[in-house]
XYZ file of C-alpha atoms in Angstrom:
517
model
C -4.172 -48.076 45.067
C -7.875 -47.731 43.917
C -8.748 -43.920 44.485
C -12.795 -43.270 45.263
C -14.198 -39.814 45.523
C -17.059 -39.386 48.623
C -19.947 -36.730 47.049
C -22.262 -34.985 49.855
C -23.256 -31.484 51.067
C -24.065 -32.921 54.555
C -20.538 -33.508 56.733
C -22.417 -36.066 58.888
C -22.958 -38.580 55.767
C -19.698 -38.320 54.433
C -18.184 -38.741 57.904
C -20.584 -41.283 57.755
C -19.628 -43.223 54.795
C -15.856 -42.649 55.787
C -16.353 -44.666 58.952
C -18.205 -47.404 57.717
C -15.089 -47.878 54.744
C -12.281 -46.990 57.587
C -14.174 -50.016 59.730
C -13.270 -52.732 57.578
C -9.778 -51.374 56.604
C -10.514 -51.345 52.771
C -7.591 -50.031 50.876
C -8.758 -47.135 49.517
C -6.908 -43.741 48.789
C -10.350 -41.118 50.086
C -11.178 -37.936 48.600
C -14.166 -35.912 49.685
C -16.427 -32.834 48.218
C -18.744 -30.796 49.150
C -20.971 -30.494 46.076
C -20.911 -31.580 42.702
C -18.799 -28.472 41.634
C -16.307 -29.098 43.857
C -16.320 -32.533 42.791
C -15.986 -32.106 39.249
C -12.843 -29.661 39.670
C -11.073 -32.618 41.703
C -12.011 -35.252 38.864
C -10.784 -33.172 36.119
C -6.890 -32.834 37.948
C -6.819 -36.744 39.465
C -7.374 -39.469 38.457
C -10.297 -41.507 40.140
C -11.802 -44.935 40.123
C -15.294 -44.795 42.165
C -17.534 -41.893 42.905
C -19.692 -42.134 45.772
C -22.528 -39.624 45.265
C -25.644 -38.648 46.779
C -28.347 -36.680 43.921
C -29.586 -33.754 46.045
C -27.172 -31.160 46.321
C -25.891 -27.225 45.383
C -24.531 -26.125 42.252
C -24.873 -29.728 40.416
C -26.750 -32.800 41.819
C -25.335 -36.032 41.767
C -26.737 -37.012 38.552
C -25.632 -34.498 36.627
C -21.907 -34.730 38.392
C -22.438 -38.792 37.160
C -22.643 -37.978 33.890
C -19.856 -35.035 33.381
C -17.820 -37.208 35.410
C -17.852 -40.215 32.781
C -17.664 -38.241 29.945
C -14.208 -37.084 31.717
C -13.386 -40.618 32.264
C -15.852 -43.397 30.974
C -13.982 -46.716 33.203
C -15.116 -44.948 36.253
C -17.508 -46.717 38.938
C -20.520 -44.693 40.080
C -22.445 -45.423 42.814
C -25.451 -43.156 43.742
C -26.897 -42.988 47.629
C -29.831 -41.136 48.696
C -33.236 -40.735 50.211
C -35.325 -41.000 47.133
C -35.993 -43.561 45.313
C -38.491 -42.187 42.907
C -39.029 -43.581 39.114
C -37.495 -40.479 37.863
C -34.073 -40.676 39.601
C -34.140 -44.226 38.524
C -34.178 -43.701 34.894
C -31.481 -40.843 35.223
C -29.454 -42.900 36.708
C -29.641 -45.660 33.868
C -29.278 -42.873 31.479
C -26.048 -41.537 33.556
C -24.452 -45.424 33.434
C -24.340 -45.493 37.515
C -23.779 -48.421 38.284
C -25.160 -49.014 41.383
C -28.289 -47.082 43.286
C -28.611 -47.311 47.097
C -31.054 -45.889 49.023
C -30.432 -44.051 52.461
C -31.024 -45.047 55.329
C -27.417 -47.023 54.151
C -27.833 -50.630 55.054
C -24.160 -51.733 55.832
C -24.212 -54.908 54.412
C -25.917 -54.252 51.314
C -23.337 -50.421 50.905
C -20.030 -53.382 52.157
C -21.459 -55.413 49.104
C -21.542 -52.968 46.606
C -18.245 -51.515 47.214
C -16.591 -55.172 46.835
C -18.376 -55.136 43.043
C -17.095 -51.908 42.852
C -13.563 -52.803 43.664
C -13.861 -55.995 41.785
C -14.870 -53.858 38.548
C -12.110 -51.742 39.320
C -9.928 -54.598 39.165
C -11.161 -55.825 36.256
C -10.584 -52.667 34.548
C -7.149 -52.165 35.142
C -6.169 -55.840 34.355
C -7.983 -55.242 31.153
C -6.391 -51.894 30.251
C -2.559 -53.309 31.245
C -3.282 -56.084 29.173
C -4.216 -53.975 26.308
C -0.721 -51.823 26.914
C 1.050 -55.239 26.591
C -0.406 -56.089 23.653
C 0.036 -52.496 22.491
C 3.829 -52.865 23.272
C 4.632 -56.174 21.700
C 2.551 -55.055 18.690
C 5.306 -51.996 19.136
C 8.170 -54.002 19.410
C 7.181 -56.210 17.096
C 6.983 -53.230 14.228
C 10.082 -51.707 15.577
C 11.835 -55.001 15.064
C 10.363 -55.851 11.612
C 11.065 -51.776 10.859
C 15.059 -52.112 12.160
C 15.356 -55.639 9.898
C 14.285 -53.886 6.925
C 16.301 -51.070 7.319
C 19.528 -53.289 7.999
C 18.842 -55.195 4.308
C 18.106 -51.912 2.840
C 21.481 -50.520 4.411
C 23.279 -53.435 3.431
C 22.433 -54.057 0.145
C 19.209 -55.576 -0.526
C 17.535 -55.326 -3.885
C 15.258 -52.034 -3.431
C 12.006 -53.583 -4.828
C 8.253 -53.046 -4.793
C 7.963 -55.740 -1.995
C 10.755 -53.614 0.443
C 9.095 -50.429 -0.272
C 6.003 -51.662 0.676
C 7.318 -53.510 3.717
C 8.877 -50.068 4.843
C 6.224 -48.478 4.036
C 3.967 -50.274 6.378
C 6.171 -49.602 9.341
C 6.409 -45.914 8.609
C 9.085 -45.290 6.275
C 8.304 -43.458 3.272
C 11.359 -43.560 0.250
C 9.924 -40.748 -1.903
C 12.163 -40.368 -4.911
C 14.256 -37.350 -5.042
C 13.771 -36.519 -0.806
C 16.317 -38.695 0.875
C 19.586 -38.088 2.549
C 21.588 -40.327 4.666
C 23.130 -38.817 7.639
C 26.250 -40.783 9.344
C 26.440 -40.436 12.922
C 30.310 -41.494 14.148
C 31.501 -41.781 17.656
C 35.040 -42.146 19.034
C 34.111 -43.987 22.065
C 31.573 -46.952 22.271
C 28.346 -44.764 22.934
C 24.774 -46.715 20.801
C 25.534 -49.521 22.944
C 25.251 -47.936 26.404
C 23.121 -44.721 25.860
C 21.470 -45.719 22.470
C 17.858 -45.841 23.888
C 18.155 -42.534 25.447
C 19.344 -41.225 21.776
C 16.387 -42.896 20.407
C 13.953 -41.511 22.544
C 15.672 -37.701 22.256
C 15.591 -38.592 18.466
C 11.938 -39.045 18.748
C 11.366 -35.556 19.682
C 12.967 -33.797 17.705
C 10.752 -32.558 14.666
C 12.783 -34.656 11.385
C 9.693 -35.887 9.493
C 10.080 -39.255 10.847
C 13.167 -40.113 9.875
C 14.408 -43.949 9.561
C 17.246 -44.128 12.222
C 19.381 -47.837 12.846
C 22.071 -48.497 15.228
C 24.735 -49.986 13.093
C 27.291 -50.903 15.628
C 28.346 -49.203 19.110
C 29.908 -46.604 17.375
C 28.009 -45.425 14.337
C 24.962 -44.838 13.597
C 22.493 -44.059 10.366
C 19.629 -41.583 10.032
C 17.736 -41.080 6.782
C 16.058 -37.917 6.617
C 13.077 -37.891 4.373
C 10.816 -35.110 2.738
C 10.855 -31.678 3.918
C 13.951 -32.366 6.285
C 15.596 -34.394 3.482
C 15.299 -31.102 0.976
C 16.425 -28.695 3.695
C 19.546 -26.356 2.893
C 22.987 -26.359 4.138
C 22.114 -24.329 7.055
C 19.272 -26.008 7.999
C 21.211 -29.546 7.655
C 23.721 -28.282 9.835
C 21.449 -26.857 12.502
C 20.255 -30.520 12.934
C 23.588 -31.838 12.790
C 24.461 -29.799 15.946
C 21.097 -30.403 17.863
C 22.163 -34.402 16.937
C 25.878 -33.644 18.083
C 24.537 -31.877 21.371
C 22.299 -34.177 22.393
C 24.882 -37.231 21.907
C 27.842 -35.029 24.336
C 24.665 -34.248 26.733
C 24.577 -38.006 27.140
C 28.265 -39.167 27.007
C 32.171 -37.836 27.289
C 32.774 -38.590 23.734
C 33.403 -36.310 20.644
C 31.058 -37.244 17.436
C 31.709 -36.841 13.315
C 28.261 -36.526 11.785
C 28.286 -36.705 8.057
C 25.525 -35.017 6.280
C 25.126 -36.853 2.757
C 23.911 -36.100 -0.835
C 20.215 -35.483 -1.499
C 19.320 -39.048 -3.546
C 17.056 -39.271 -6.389
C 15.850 -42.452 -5.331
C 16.355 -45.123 -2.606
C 18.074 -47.638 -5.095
C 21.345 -45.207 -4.550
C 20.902 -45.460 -0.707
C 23.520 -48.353 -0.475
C 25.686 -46.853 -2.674
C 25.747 -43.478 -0.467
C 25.972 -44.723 2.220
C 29.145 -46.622 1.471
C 30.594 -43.880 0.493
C 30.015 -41.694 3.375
C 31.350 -44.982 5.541
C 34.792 -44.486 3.255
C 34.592 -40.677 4.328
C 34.083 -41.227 8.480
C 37.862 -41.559 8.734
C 38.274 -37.643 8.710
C 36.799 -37.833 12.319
C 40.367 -38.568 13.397
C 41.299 -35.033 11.917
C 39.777 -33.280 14.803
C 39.741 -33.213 18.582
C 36.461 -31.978 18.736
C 33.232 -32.759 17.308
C 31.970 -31.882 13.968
C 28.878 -31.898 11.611
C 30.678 -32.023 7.774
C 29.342 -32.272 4.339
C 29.908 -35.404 2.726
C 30.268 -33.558 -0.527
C 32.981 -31.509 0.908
C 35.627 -34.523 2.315
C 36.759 -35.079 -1.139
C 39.755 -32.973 0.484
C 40.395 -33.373 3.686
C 39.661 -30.346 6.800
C 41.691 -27.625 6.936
C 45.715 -27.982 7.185
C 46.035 -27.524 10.739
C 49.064 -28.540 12.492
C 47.247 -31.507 14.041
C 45.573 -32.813 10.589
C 48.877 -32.511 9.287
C 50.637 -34.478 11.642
C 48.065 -37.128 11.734
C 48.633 -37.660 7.410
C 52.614 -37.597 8.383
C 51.945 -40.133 10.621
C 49.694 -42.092 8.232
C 52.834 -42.027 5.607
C 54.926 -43.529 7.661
C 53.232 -46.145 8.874
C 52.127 -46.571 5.192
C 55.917 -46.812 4.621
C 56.910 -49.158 7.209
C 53.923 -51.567 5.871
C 55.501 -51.448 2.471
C 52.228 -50.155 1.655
C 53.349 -47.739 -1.583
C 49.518 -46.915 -2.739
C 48.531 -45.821 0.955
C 51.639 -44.034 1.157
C 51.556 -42.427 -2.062
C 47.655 -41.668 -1.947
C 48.310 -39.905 1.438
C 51.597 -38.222 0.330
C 49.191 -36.277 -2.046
C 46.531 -35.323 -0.180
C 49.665 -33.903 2.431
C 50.199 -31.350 -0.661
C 46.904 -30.969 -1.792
C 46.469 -29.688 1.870
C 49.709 -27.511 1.584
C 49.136 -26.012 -1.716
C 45.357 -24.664 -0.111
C 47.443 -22.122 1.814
C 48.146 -22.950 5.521
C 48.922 -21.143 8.506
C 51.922 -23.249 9.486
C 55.552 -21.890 8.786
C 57.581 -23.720 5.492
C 60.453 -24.745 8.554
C 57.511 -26.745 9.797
C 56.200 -28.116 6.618
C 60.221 -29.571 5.935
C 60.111 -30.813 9.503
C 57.367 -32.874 8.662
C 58.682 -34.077 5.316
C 61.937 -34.939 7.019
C 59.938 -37.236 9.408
C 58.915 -39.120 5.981
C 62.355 -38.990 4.482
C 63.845 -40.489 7.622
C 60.947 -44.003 7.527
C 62.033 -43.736 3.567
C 65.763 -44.220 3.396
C 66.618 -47.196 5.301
C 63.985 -49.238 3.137
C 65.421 -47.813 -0.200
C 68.351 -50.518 -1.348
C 71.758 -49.029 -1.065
C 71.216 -46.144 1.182
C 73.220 -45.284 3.776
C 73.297 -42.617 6.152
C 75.067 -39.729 3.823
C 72.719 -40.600 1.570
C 70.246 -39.338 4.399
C 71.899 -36.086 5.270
C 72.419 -35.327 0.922
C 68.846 -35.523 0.429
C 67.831 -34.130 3.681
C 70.154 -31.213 2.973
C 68.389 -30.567 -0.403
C 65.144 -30.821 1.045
C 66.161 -27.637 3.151
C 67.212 -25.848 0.144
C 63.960 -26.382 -1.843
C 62.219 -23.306 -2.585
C 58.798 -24.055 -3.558
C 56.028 -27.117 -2.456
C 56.682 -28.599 -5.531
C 60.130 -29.530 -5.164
C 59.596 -30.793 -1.975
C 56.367 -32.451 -3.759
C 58.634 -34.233 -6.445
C 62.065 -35.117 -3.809
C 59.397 -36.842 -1.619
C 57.635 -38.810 -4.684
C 61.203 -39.859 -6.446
C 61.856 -41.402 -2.892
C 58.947 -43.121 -2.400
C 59.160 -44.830 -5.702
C 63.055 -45.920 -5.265
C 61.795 -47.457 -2.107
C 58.906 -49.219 -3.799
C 61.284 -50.757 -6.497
C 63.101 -52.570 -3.663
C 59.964 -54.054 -1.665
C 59.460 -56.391 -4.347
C 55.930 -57.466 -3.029
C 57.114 -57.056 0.831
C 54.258 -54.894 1.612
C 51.520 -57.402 0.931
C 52.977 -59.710 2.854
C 53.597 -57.121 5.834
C 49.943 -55.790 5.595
C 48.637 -59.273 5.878
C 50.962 -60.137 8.997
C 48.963 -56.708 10.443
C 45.879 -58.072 9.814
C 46.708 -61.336 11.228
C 47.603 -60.028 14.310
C 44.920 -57.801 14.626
C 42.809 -60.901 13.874
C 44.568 -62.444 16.832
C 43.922 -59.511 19.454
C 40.079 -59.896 18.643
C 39.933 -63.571 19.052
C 41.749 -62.753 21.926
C 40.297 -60.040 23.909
C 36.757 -59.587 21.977
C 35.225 -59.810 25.445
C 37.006 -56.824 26.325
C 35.943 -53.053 25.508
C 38.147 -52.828 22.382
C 38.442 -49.648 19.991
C 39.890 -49.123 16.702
C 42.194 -46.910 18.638
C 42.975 -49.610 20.969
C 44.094 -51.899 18.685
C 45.622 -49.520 16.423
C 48.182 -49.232 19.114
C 49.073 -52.629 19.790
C 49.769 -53.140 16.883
C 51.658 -49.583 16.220
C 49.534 -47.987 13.807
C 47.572 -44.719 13.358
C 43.955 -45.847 13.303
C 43.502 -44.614 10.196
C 45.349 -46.357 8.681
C 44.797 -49.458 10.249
C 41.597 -49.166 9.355
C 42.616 -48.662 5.562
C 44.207 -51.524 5.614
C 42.339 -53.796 7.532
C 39.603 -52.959 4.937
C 41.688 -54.136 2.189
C 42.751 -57.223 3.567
C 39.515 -58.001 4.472
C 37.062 -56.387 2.468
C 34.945 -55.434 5.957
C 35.445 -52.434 8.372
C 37.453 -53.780 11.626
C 34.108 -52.732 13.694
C 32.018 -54.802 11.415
C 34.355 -58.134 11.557
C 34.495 -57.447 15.452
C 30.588 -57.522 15.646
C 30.667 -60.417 13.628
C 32.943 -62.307 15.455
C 30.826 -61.300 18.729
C 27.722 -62.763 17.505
C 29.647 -65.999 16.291
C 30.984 -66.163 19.882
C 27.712 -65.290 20.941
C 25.968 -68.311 18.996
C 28.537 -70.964 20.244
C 27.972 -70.188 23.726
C 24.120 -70.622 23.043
C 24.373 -74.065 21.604
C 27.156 -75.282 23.451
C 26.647 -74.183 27.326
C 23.372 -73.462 29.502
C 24.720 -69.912 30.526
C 22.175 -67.003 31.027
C 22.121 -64.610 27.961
C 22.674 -62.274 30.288
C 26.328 -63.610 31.153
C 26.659 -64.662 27.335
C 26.381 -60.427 26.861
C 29.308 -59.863 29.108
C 31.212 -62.500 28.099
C 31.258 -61.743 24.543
C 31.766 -57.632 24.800
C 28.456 -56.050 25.574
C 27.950 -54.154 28.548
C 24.011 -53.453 27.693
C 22.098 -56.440 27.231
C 19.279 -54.659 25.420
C 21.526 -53.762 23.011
C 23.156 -57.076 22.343
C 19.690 -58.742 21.886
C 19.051 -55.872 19.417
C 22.285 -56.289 17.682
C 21.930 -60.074 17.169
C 18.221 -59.664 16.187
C 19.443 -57.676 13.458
C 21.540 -60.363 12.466
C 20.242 -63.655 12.844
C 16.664 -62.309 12.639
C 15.852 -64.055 15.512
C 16.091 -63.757 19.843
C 19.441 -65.247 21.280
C 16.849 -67.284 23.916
C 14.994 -68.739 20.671
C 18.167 -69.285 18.552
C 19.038 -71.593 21.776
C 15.779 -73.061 21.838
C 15.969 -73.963 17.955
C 19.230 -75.159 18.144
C 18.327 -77.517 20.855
């Protein structure tokens, strides 16, 4: 509603005024004032369109309030009224940009008249200034898509030349040489997808130098710090990490891993980095709550807790019953890497565990039987040191390996085949890598080992993939709204799906269906 502010010292001509815009029901929000004071104090808290204003008055004549007032705010529409019409209050008035000047006695007509150009100009305005915020906001989107496309090359690979660092540059993103640091930001539950804007915008606030942030999937996310924040010491790395972390629970039930990388002498090692921090994001499912860890400090695994124990048992023997002997092996040693760190838990424990291996490692080793089981476990028991237990548990392992024969490569790619399946499947669904770890009976861990060496992708980037393949056959092949396309293929948010296949087809899903057409 257009808001118009009625100047006078005398009651009876503002009452006046009132009546004659109450008589032809003009939709107006009214505001009065005494004097010009008064006035001014009311247009420097609200916001106002018109000001009605007659010259004579206490404290600050109308003139006077006509020009403070459009120096406050210059689209606003003043008429003057009053009883004298000399030269002098003419000119002022020119000088004051009032844009109309009626004299008193008020003709009704002519003051009816005046108001309509004042309403119309009013109109005009506010058309004018909502067109300039549209423009303002596809010029916005527009850089924030072009920004998010160069970031996804630049994250997956692209040649890191003059041209991209110019590009980059002109959306805001600075690579200075020797002030970057890539910061991996991993949830367990789907999270970018459904509260990703609301991250953005918190992101926005906080004080990171501008950082380059892209949603890579609905789980993980990538910030590159830059500058001062990108230079900043452990503690002060950290500190962010947790506002980051805090800000993502605030928003969703879901615990978070947030990797803080290596500071990177220049932005040709950002791909590199970063795939190496991906490799890392496993050790989220080491811990039941979340965590902001150094990148440089995974190259052993958290603390040997009981649970982070258990969880690399667990990956062993699944390892085992893959026939996967490198997994199995590579885990095997990190189990005693772990256990020769000092832990808390008793050595009865520690055999439990390795008994728990044993048992997956017998029945595959040719020739065993189940005295074979209770010798071996029965020496286990009377080990005396780690690395006995080390050595028993490696001789096994390789006696079981010389009778696969090649089994495991065939078993790992049955896996994958079936996990291949449950996407193709269910993709429509709200899967997780711990969803269809356990359909398929596997720690997600190490399905997602192997699923990345069978494939040579993460399972959450094939999944994506095979989304926006689903996605692109329902566009050329059927007139459904992109809306129901969103649902149908996985995505709950539809802003997010647009953004997601934007990022990879560099185009809209309504003009890929327009193209294609």
């Amino acid at each position: 509603m257009i808001r118009i502010l009625v100047v006078d010292d005398e009651k009876i001509e503002r009452d006046g005024i009132l009546f004659l815009l109450r008589k032809r029901n003009i939709d107006l929000d009214i505001l009065e004032a005494a004097n010009g004071q008064d006035a001014l104090a009311i247009l420097e808290k609200e916001p106002v369109d018109i000001l009605l204003t007659d010259i004579r008055m206490p404290f600050l004549d109308g003139l006077d309030l006509s020009f403070r007032a459009r120096q406050l705010l210059p689209d606003l529409v003043v008429i003057i009224f009053s009883a004298y019409g000399e030269f002098d209050y003419a000119k002022r008035a020119i000088d004051s940009h009032v844009q109309h000047y009626l004299l008193k006695p008020i003709d009704p007509e002519e003051f009816y008249a005046v108001v309509q150009q004042a309403l119309d100009r009013c109109k005009t305005l506010r058309e004018a200034r909502l067109q300039d915020q549209r423009l303002r906001e596809v010029v916005r989107k527009g850089m924030a898509y072009e920004k998010e496309s160069l970031l996804f090359d630049l994250f997956n690979g692209a040649a890191v030349g003059p041209d991209l660092l110019d590009d980059l540059r002109r959306t805001g993103v600075s690579l200075e040489a020797g002030s970057l640091r890539l910061v991996l930001i991993d949830t367990k539950d789907r999270f970018f997808d459904r509260k990703g804007r609301h991250f953005e915008a918190a992101m926005a606030r906080m004080e990171l130098g501008s950082p380059a942030y892209l949603n890579v999937n609905e789980y993980q996310s990538v910030l590159l710090l830059a500058g001062d924040a990108a230079r900043s010491g452990r503690e002060t790395l950290e500190t962010i990490g947790r506002v980051i972390v805090r800000e993502i629970e605030s928003l969703s039930d879901t615990t978070v891993c947030l990797l803080v990388g290596t500071l990177l002498p220049g932005p040709d090692r950002i791909y590199e980095e970063l795939r190496r921090i991906e490799s890392l994001s496993d050790i989220g499912f080491f811990h039941d709550h979340s965590v902001v860890l150094h990148a440089d400090d995974q190259a052993q695994e958290p603390g040997a807790s009981p649970e982070h124990l258990d969880r690399l048992a667990s990956d062993i023997r699944d390892a085992i019953a893959a026939k996967d002997s490198f997994y199995a092996q590579e885990r095997l040693d990190r189990l005693f890497d772990f256990l020769q760190q000092g832990t808390a838990v008793s050595p009865v424990y520690i055999k439990y565990l390795c008994a728990g291996i044993l048992r997956a490692l017998v029945p595959s080793s040719a020739g065993q039987d189940r005295q074979f089981f209770i010798g071996q476990l029965e020496k286990m028991f009377g080990d005396t040191s780690l690395q006995q237990l080390r050595e028993d548990l490696t001789d096994r392992l390789r006696e079981a390996e010389a009778g696969w024969r090649g089994i495991g490569e065939t078993g790992g790619r049955r896996v994958i085949e079936q996990v291949i399946r449950i996407i193709e499947q269910e993709y429509g669904k709200d899967l997780s890598l711990e969803y269809i770890a356990a359909k398929v009976y596997l720690t997600p861990t190490y399905l997602s080992h192997l699923f990345k060496q069978e494939t040579g992708t993460t399972l959450l980037k094939y999944l994506t993939s095979y989304r926006m393949d689903r996605a692109c056959r329902f566009l050329r092949e059927t007139n459904k709204r992109v809306a129901d396309i969103c649902t149908e293929v996985g995505y709950g948010n539809l802003s997010y799906f647009c953004a997601i296949f934007k990022s990879n087809f560099k185009t809209t899903p309504a003009k890929y269906r327009e193209a294609g057409r």
